[in-house]
């Protein structure tokens, strides 16, 4: 009988079956919380030249030419050696730009690595995380990996800061500002109030991945509070999503603690050279951001003209509500136009659309006109 099964289904399957029959279901090698999480689902990365890709909030314009020059100039000697463990060249440039000290900065492999470091540093099964919802879908995944309880506080209909966030007893409180996927913005004064209320009780991590398109930020708070960490990304305003570079800003004591948790060489020599060149080219950065903001205004107006309800965006994407959003999403995908659709409470009637180039925005608007008029 066992021999027949071997022949029919292959050795591995029959081995597993025999183990289950005789010994019961095999234990998982993973911790229970890891076994039970589906993990993060990154936005789809379609291939092909004629694809209009507006689903992962990349910048539609290229990075500064100085970035490629900096990459070309990385010597083989610099590659032979381990990199500077703290990315000093970048920290110095960022400190000068922000008016803080280099000791207030930690370089990370994208903003996502800073999130992961913060979960590992502050959360466990007795130390929950809190955040307003809906927000960045990576937070609940990191909470599950860290086996910590999540306190999700619903945003009200106007997406202002929920008052209950100050009373959750969480060890880590995260506010994404501008928020993804709503594109809405909370005034820095409101976050200052929250930082004050959480002082001595909780870390306040302000995720500013999209702040380059917002016009104002919360960096001042790190000088006044020892419980505030600001997350920044080079993926959006600096057009470097492929490089994987981000950083955190906080008081020195917090930065010293976060350094203990990061990998020893978490940012590499090429990344540091490229990110520093991008950060230093201020003129290019400003022009790039202004172009995206102008395209955002036009995209928002066109969508509203088509009958979508669109919140005022302070990011490089818009959240557009329309009846039958799920169907519209699928019909766009059939035309090789990709946006993001979240089939979940608060979001199932909306599409998150990254601001593209004028040509890409014209394409999606043209397709939406056709789809909606049918
Ligand atoms: C809200 C938010 N935070 C952080 C990140 C992480 O950005 P990255 O790791 O590309 O720097 C993203 C990426 O899309 C994001 O949407």
Tab-separated table of C-alpha atoms and ligand atoms in Angstrom:
chain	number	residue	atom	x	y	z
A	1	UNK	CA	0.000	0.000	0.000
A	2	UNK	CA	2.724	2.501	1.060
A	3	UNK	CA	4.756	1.474	-2.041
A	4	UNK	CA	1.763	2.257	-4.290
A	5	UNK	CA	1.369	5.685	-2.686
A	6	UNK	CA	5.099	6.314	-3.225
A	7	UNK	CA	4.657	5.572	-6.917
A	8	UNK	CA	1.477	7.599	-7.282
A	9	UNK	CA	2.325	10.776	-5.357
A	10	UNK	CA	6.083	10.811	-4.976
A	11	UNK	CA	8.314	10.037	-2.051
A	12	UNK	CA	7.975	13.305	-0.113
A	13	UNK	CA	4.170	13.298	-0.117
A	14	UNK	CA	3.992	9.652	0.960
A	15	UNK	CA	6.582	10.271	3.674
A	16	UNK	CA	4.517	13.169	5.049
A	17	UNK	CA	1.344	11.065	4.900
A	18	UNK	CA	2.998	8.176	6.754
A	19	UNK	CA	4.292	10.547	9.441
A	20	UNK	CA	0.790	12.035	9.882
A	21	UNK	CA	-0.882	8.611	10.030
A	22	UNK	CA	1.518	7.249	12.625
A	23	UNK	CA	2.583	10.305	14.610
A	24	UNK	CA	-0.172	12.890	14.096
A	25	UNK	CA	0.300	16.296	12.369
A	26	UNK	CA	3.908	17.399	12.232
A	27	UNK	CA	4.831	20.269	14.536
A	28	UNK	CA	5.817	23.564	12.890
A	29	UNK	CA	9.413	24.675	13.188
A	30	UNK	CA	8.164	28.261	13.398
A	31	UNK	CA	6.970	30.153	16.470
A	32	UNK	CA	3.168	29.992	16.589
A	33	UNK	CA	2.679	33.660	15.701
A	34	UNK	CA	4.963	33.334	12.664
A	35	UNK	CA	3.200	30.163	11.507
A	36	UNK	CA	-0.146	31.964	11.763
A	37	UNK	CA	0.672	35.187	9.914
A	38	UNK	CA	0.212	35.427	6.151
A	39	UNK	CA	3.030	38.052	6.086
A	40	UNK	CA	3.036	41.354	4.223
A	41	UNK	CA	1.657	41.461	0.670
A	42	UNK	CA	3.743	43.966	-1.309
A	43	UNK	CA	2.090	45.861	-4.167
A	44	UNK	CA	2.111	43.905	-7.451
A	45	UNK	CA	5.222	44.611	-9.602
A	46	UNK	CA	4.013	44.111	-13.175
A	47	UNK	CA	6.619	43.840	-15.942
A	48	UNK	CA	6.352	45.258	-19.484
A	49	UNK	CA	6.941	48.591	-21.182
A	50	UNK	CA	3.285	49.477	-21.807
A	51	UNK	CA	2.232	49.058	-18.186
A	52	UNK	CA	0.943	52.110	-16.280
A	53	UNK	CA	2.130	51.392	-12.761
A	54	UNK	CA	0.379	53.558	-10.200
A	55	UNK	CA	0.089	51.015	-7.375
A	56	UNK	CA	3.137	51.378	-5.089
A	57	UNK	CA	3.609	55.143	-4.664
A	58	UNK	CA	6.958	55.365	-6.421
A	59	UNK	CA	8.013	58.754	-7.756
A	60	UNK	CA	7.322	58.839	-11.531
A	61	UNK	CA	10.431	60.960	-12.222
A	62	UNK	CA	14.046	59.756	-12.095
A	63	UNK	CA	16.473	60.504	-9.254
A	64	UNK	CA	19.015	63.330	-9.555
A	65	UNK	CA	21.763	62.588	-12.143
A	66	UNK	CA	24.206	63.172	-9.270
A	67	UNK	CA	23.014	59.891	-7.738
A	68	UNK	CA	24.214	57.826	-10.710
A	69	UNK	CA	27.466	59.772	-10.757
A	70	UNK	CA	28.001	59.005	-7.057
A	71	UNK	CA	27.315	55.300	-7.662
A	72	UNK	CA	29.795	55.231	-10.572
A	73	UNK	CA	32.415	56.859	-8.342
A	74	UNK	CA	32.272	54.230	-5.592
A	75	UNK	CA	35.780	52.728	-5.721
A	76	UNK	CA	36.497	49.011	-5.651
A	77	UNK	CA	38.478	49.656	-2.467
A	78	UNK	CA	35.311	51.000	-0.827
A	79	UNK	CA	33.494	47.840	-1.873
A	80	UNK	CA	36.291	45.575	-0.642
A	81	UNK	CA	35.930	46.911	2.898
A	82	UNK	CA	32.942	46.764	5.220
A	83	UNK	CA	31.051	50.057	5.096
A	84	UNK	CA	30.993	52.685	7.832
A	85	UNK	CA	28.586	51.037	10.320
A	86	UNK	CA	26.509	54.185	10.879
A	87	UNK	CA	26.521	55.701	7.379
A	88	UNK	CA	28.334	58.801	8.704
A	89	UNK	CA	28.487	60.575	5.343
A	90	UNK	CA	24.712	60.498	5.082
A	91	UNK	CA	24.104	61.315	8.744
A	92	UNK	CA	26.245	64.456	8.495
A	93	UNK	CA	24.430	65.646	5.347
A	94	UNK	CA	20.985	64.934	6.842
A	95	UNK	CA	21.906	66.624	10.136
A	96	UNK	CA	22.975	69.771	8.312
A	97	UNK	CA	19.789	69.831	6.247
A	98	UNK	CA	17.529	69.337	9.283
A	99	UNK	CA	19.400	71.539	11.772
A	100	UNK	CA	20.049	68.669	14.217
A	101	UNK	CA	23.197	66.760	15.219
A	102	UNK	CA	24.398	63.606	13.415
A	103	UNK	CA	23.870	61.848	16.776
A	104	UNK	CA	20.147	62.389	16.236
A	105	UNK	CA	20.118	60.256	13.072
A	106	UNK	CA	20.077	56.519	12.357
A	107	UNK	CA	20.390	55.242	8.755
A	108	UNK	CA	18.240	52.257	7.816
A	109	UNK	CA	17.526	49.996	4.830
A	110	UNK	CA	14.430	51.916	3.840
A	111	UNK	CA	11.885	53.312	6.274
A	112	UNK	CA	10.577	49.754	6.617
A	113	UNK	CA	13.733	48.686	8.448
A	114	UNK	CA	13.272	51.498	10.973
A	115	UNK	CA	9.736	50.227	11.626
A	116	UNK	CA	11.033	46.722	12.137
A	117	UNK	CA	13.801	47.970	14.492
A	118	UNK	CA	11.227	49.934	16.532
A	119	UNK	CA	8.919	46.925	16.914
A	120	UNK	CA	11.859	44.815	18.090
A	121	UNK	CA	13.101	47.543	20.431
A	122	UNK	CA	9.808	48.527	22.095
A	123	UNK	CA	7.185	45.783	21.667
A	124	UNK	CA	6.627	42.248	22.942
A	125	UNK	CA	3.757	40.167	24.292
A	126	UNK	CA	3.380	42.571	27.253
A	127	UNK	CA	4.082	45.793	25.353
A	128	UNK	CA	1.401	46.592	22.746
A	129	UNK	CA	1.477	48.879	19.729
A	130	UNK	CA	-1.275	51.433	18.950
A	131	UNK	CA	-2.091	53.326	15.765
A	132	UNK	CA	-5.051	54.978	14.070
A	133	UNK	CA	-6.691	52.892	11.331
A	134	UNK	CA	-6.828	52.585	8.391
A	135	UNK	CA	-3.110	53.076	7.892
A	136	UNK	CA	0.047	51.463	6.478
A	137	UNK	CA	-0.679	47.744	6.202
A	138	UNK	CA	2.822	46.751	7.353
A	139	UNK	CA	2.171	47.784	11.006
A	140	UNK	CA	-0.154	44.854	11.864
A	141	UNK	CA	2.207	42.409	10.147
A	142	UNK	CA	5.183	43.599	12.212
A	143	UNK	CA	3.026	43.404	15.344
A	144	UNK	CA	2.190	39.797	14.597
A	145	UNK	CA	5.834	38.916	13.928
A	146	UNK	CA	6.771	40.495	17.260
A	147	UNK	CA	3.833	38.779	18.974
A	148	UNK	CA	2.509	42.024	20.431
A	149	UNK	CA	-1.094	43.100	20.853
A	150	UNK	CA	-2.387	45.796	18.498
A	151	UNK	CA	-4.682	48.602	19.553
A	152	UNK	CA	-6.260	49.966	16.380
A	153	UNK	CA	-8.142	53.211	16.965
A	154	UNK	CA	-10.506	54.159	14.150
A	155	UNK	CA	-9.952	57.502	12.456
A	156	UNK	CA	-13.123	59.567	12.512
A	157	UNK	CA	-14.785	60.517	9.204
A	158	UNK	CA	-12.550	63.632	8.875
A	159	UNK	CA	-9.323	61.632	9.509
A	160	UNK	CA	-8.283	63.905	12.362
A	161	UNK	CA	-6.176	62.485	15.216
A	162	UNK	CA	-8.382	60.224	17.402
A	163	UNK	CA	-8.280	61.470	21.031
A	164	UNK	CA	-8.301	57.892	22.420
A	165	UNK	CA	-4.809	57.375	21.012
A	166	UNK	CA	-3.398	59.138	24.070
A	167	UNK	CA	-4.911	56.532	26.433
A	168	UNK	CA	-4.097	53.136	24.991
A	169	UNK	CA	-1.253	52.094	27.346
A	170	UNK	CA	0.768	51.053	24.311
A	171	UNK	CA	4.566	50.957	24.472
A	172	UNK	CA	4.745	52.175	20.869
A	173	UNK	CA	2.251	54.568	19.257
A	174	UNK	CA	2.548	55.097	15.497
A	175	UNK	CA	1.012	57.931	13.498
A	176	UNK	CA	1.609	57.908	9.763
A	177	UNK	CA	1.645	61.527	8.557
A	178	UNK	CA	0.714	62.086	5.759
A	179	UNK	CA	-1.270	58.922	6.274
A	180	UNK	CA	-1.279	56.031	3.826
A	181	UNK	CA	-3.614	55.178	2.201
A	182	UNK	CA	-5.840	58.183	3.009
A	183	UNK	CA	-3.254	60.853	1.945
A	184	UNK	CA	-4.589	63.075	4.757
A	185	UNK	CA	-2.415	65.186	7.079
A	186	UNK	CA	-2.507	65.848	10.824
A	187	UNK	CA	-1.314	69.267	11.969
A	188	UNK	CA	2.097	69.172	13.742
A	189	UNK	CA	0.487	71.034	16.724
A	190	UNK	CA	-1.859	68.072	17.257
A	191	UNK	CA	1.067	65.649	17.231
A	192	UNK	CA	2.932	67.898	19.672
A	193	UNK	CA	-0.060	67.601	22.039
A	194	UNK	CA	-0.049	63.813	21.630
A	195	UNK	CA	3.720	63.633	22.287
A	196	UNK	CA	3.155	65.597	25.509
A	197	UNK	CA	0.365	63.271	26.641
A	198	UNK	CA	2.443	60.166	25.878
A	199	UNK	CA	5.603	61.546	27.519
A	200	UNK	CA	6.966	58.974	30.003
A	201	UNK	CA	4.400	56.384	28.811
A	202	UNK	CA	4.905	55.582	25.134
A	203	UNK	CA	7.205	56.165	22.202
A	204	UNK	CA	5.498	58.232	19.500
A	205	UNK	CA	6.789	57.138	16.085
A	206	UNK	CA	5.717	59.581	13.373
A	207	UNK	CA	5.996	57.878	9.986
A	208	UNK	CA	6.881	60.694	7.584
A	209	UNK	CA	7.582	58.529	4.526
A	210	UNK	CA	5.464	60.930	2.396
A	211	UNK	CA	6.301	64.194	4.153
A	212	UNK	CA	8.296	65.597	1.208
A	213	UNK	CA	4.957	66.284	-0.507
A	214	UNK	CA	3.251	67.761	2.574
A	215	UNK	CA	4.978	71.140	2.871
A	216	UNK	CA	5.510	70.904	6.649
A	217	UNK	CA	6.812	68.292	9.099
A	218	UNK	CA	7.332	67.366	12.757
A	219	UNK	CA	11.117	67.349	12.974
A	220	UNK	CA	11.050	70.081	15.663
A	221	UNK	CA	9.430	67.632	18.076
A	222	UNK	CA	12.582	65.532	18.441
A	223	UNK	CA	14.357	68.495	20.055
A	224	UNK	CA	11.557	68.988	22.606
A	225	UNK	CA	10.566	65.398	23.461
A	226	UNK	CA	12.641	62.343	24.334
A	227	UNK	CA	9.821	59.978	23.287
A	228	UNK	CA	9.472	61.006	19.622
A	229	UNK	CA	11.014	59.215	16.621
A	230	UNK	CA	10.524	60.479	13.071
A	231	UNK	CA	10.739	58.069	10.116
A	232	UNK	CA	11.954	59.306	6.730
A	233	UNK	CA	12.260	57.505	3.399
A	234	UNK	CA	14.385	58.177	0.321
A	235	UNK	CA	11.913	56.130	-1.768
A	236	UNK	CA	9.305	58.815	-2.452
A	237	UNK	CA	10.507	62.436	-2.676
A	238	UNK	CA	13.990	61.379	-3.831
A	239	UNK	CA	12.894	58.721	-6.383
A	240	UNK	CA	15.077	55.999	-4.834
A	241	UNK	CA	12.670	53.165	-3.957
A	242	UNK	CA	15.029	50.643	-5.584
A	243	UNK	CA	17.955	51.728	-3.404
A	244	UNK	CA	16.279	50.855	-0.063
A	245	UNK	CA	17.403	53.769	2.084
A	246	UNK	CA	15.660	55.580	4.919
A	247	UNK	CA	16.495	57.116	8.260
A	248	UNK	CA	15.183	57.925	11.707
A	249	UNK	CA	15.482	61.174	13.681
A	250	UNK	CA	15.226	61.223	17.486
A	251	UNK	CA	16.990	62.353	20.661
A	252	UNK	CA	20.447	60.863	21.171
A	253	UNK	CA	19.383	58.409	23.874
A	254	UNK	CA	16.750	56.822	21.639
A	255	UNK	CA	19.110	56.669	18.659
A	256	UNK	CA	21.747	54.934	20.827
A	257	UNK	CA	19.144	52.347	21.876
A	258	UNK	CA	17.957	51.733	18.293
A	259	UNK	CA	21.563	51.191	17.179
A	260	UNK	CA	21.792	48.187	19.499
A	261	UNK	CA	18.932	46.545	17.587
A	262	UNK	CA	19.988	47.195	13.980
A	263	UNK	CA	22.306	44.874	12.021
A	264	UNK	CA	25.919	45.995	12.419
A	265	UNK	CA	26.290	46.984	8.738
A	266	UNK	CA	22.680	47.670	7.847
A	267	UNK	CA	23.426	50.244	5.112
A	268	UNK	CA	25.964	49.586	2.378
A	269	UNK	CA	28.641	51.772	0.795
A	270	UNK	CA	26.766	52.235	-2.511
A	271	UNK	CA	23.510	53.119	-0.740
A	272	UNK	CA	25.188	55.686	1.492
A	273	UNK	CA	26.975	57.358	-1.454
A	274	UNK	CA	23.804	57.470	-3.574
A	275	UNK	CA	21.446	58.636	-0.820
A	276	UNK	CA	23.887	61.363	0.255
A	277	UNK	CA	24.162	62.664	-3.319
A	278	UNK	CA	20.357	62.740	-3.613
A	279	UNK	CA	19.921	64.558	-0.318
A	280	UNK	CA	22.520	67.181	-1.207
A	281	UNK	CA	21.004	68.046	-4.596
A	282	UNK	CA	18.392	70.371	-3.075
A	283	UNK	CA	17.443	72.155	-6.339
A	284	UNK	CA	16.710	68.900	-8.130
A	285	UNK	CA	14.710	67.617	-5.156
A	286	UNK	CA	12.583	70.781	-4.941
A	287	UNK	CA	11.782	70.762	-8.677
A	288	UNK	CA	10.931	67.044	-8.598
A	289	UNK	CA	8.538	67.486	-5.662
A	290	UNK	CA	6.899	70.569	-7.223
A	291	UNK	CA	6.240	68.619	-10.455
A	292	UNK	CA	4.566	65.793	-8.526
A	293	UNK	CA	2.451	68.278	-6.558
A	294	UNK	CA	1.281	70.018	-9.755
A	295	UNK	CA	0.426	66.621	-11.317
A	296	UNK	CA	-1.431	65.707	-8.097
A	297	UNK	CA	-3.622	68.813	-8.355
A	298	UNK	CA	-4.524	68.046	-11.957
A	299	UNK	CA	-5.197	64.336	-11.251
A	300	UNK	CA	-7.428	65.231	-8.286
A	301	UNK	CA	-9.444	67.732	-10.350
A	302	UNK	CA	-9.923	65.278	-13.224
A	303	UNK	CA	-11.038	62.501	-10.865
A	304	UNK	CA	-13.537	64.814	-9.170
A	305	UNK	CA	-14.873	65.815	-12.591
A	306	UNK	CA	-15.491	62.098	-13.244
A	307	UNK	CA	-17.566	61.825	-10.056
A	308	UNK	CA	-14.950	60.419	-7.657
A	309	UNK	CA	-14.828	61.778	-4.113
A	310	UNK	CA	-11.163	62.559	-3.482
A	311	UNK	CA	-9.714	63.694	-0.141
A	312	UNK	CA	-7.214	66.587	-0.412
A	313	UNK	CA	-3.882	64.788	-0.702
A	314	UNK	CA	-0.664	65.820	1.031
A	315	UNK	CA	1.224	62.817	-0.387
A	316	UNK	CA	2.229	61.516	-3.848
A	317	UNK	CA	-0.982	59.525	-4.223
A	318	UNK	CA	-4.700	60.156	-3.953
A	319	UNK	CA	-7.500	58.139	-2.385
A	320	UNK	CA	-10.504	58.197	-4.683
A	321	UNK	CA	-13.916	56.886	-3.671
A	322	UNK	CA	-16.449	55.603	-6.221
A	323	UNK	CA	-19.245	53.077	-6.274
A	324	UNK	CA	-18.016	49.711	-7.600
A	325	UNK	CA	-14.355	50.510	-6.867
A	326	UNK	CA	-13.395	46.800	-6.861
A	327	UNK	CA	-14.817	46.316	-10.381
A	328	UNK	CA	-13.127	49.497	-11.626
A	329	UNK	CA	-9.815	48.227	-10.216
A	330	UNK	CA	-10.149	44.959	-12.144
A	331	UNK	CA	-11.117	46.712	-15.393
A	332	UNK	CA	-8.103	49.013	-15.077
A	333	UNK	CA	-5.833	45.988	-14.563
A	334	UNK	CA	-7.271	44.406	-17.751
A	335	UNK	CA	-6.016	47.540	-19.542
A	336	UNK	CA	-2.543	47.177	-17.951
A	337	UNK	CA	-3.197	50.082	-15.564
A	338	UNK	CA	-2.381	49.154	-11.982
A	339	UNK	CA	-3.629	50.992	-8.880
A	340	UNK	CA	-4.039	49.678	-5.312
A	341	UNK	CA	-7.315	48.301	-3.999
A	342	UNK	CA	-7.776	47.212	-0.372
A	343	UNK	CA	-10.805	44.978	0.134
A	344	UNK	CA	-11.240	45.878	3.807
A	345	UNK	CA	-13.422	48.063	6.067
A	346	UNK	CA	-13.299	51.821	5.214
A	347	UNK	CA	-11.396	51.157	1.973
A	348	UNK	CA	-13.403	48.725	-0.167
A	349	UNK	CA	-15.149	51.576	-2.027
A	350	UNK	CA	-11.897	53.396	-2.799
A	351	UNK	CA	-8.859	53.224	-5.074
A	352	UNK	CA	-5.415	54.411	-4.076
A	353	UNK	CA	-3.814	55.956	-7.137
A	354	UNK	CA	-0.151	57.034	-7.244
A	355	UNK	CA	0.414	60.367	-8.974
A	356	UNK	CA	2.134	59.525	-12.275
A	357	UNK	CA	3.622	61.555	-15.100
A	358	UNK	CA	1.213	63.664	-17.168
A	359	UNK	CA	1.089	60.884	-19.773
A	360	UNK	CA	0.295	58.212	-17.180
A	361	UNK	CA	-2.324	60.403	-15.521
A	362	UNK	CA	-3.961	61.067	-18.924
A	363	UNK	CA	-4.025	57.310	-19.589
A	364	UNK	CA	-5.771	56.448	-16.334
A	365	UNK	CA	-8.245	59.297	-16.664
A	366	UNK	CA	-9.045	58.209	-20.251
A	367	UNK	CA	-9.554	54.597	-19.122
A	368	UNK	CA	-11.734	55.643	-16.167
A	369	UNK	CA	-13.952	57.745	-18.485
A	370	UNK	CA	-14.549	54.651	-20.638
A	371	UNK	CA	-15.122	52.294	-17.687
A	372	UNK	CA	-17.533	54.591	-15.835
A	373	UNK	CA	-19.587	55.559	-18.895
A	374	UNK	CA	-20.404	51.890	-19.672
B	1	LIG	C1	3.562	54.764	5.202
B	1	LIG	C2	4.844	54.174	4.777
B	1	LIG	N1	5.839	54.132	5.655
B	1	LIG	C3	7.038	53.607	5.352
B	1	LIG	C4	7.260	53.097	4.097
B	1	LIG	C5	8.600	52.477	3.832
B	1	LIG	O1	9.282	53.086	2.803
B	1	LIG	P1	10.688	52.546	2.346
B	1	LIG	O2	11.001	51.310	3.093
B	1	LIG	O3	10.573	52.346	0.879
B	1	LIG	O4	11.639	53.674	2.702
B	1	LIG	C6	6.245	53.112	3.139
B	1	LIG	C7	6.451	52.548	1.792
B	1	LIG	O5	5.628	52.538	0.920
B	1	LIG	C8	5.006	53.665	3.495
B	1	LIG	O6	3.980	53.684	2.629
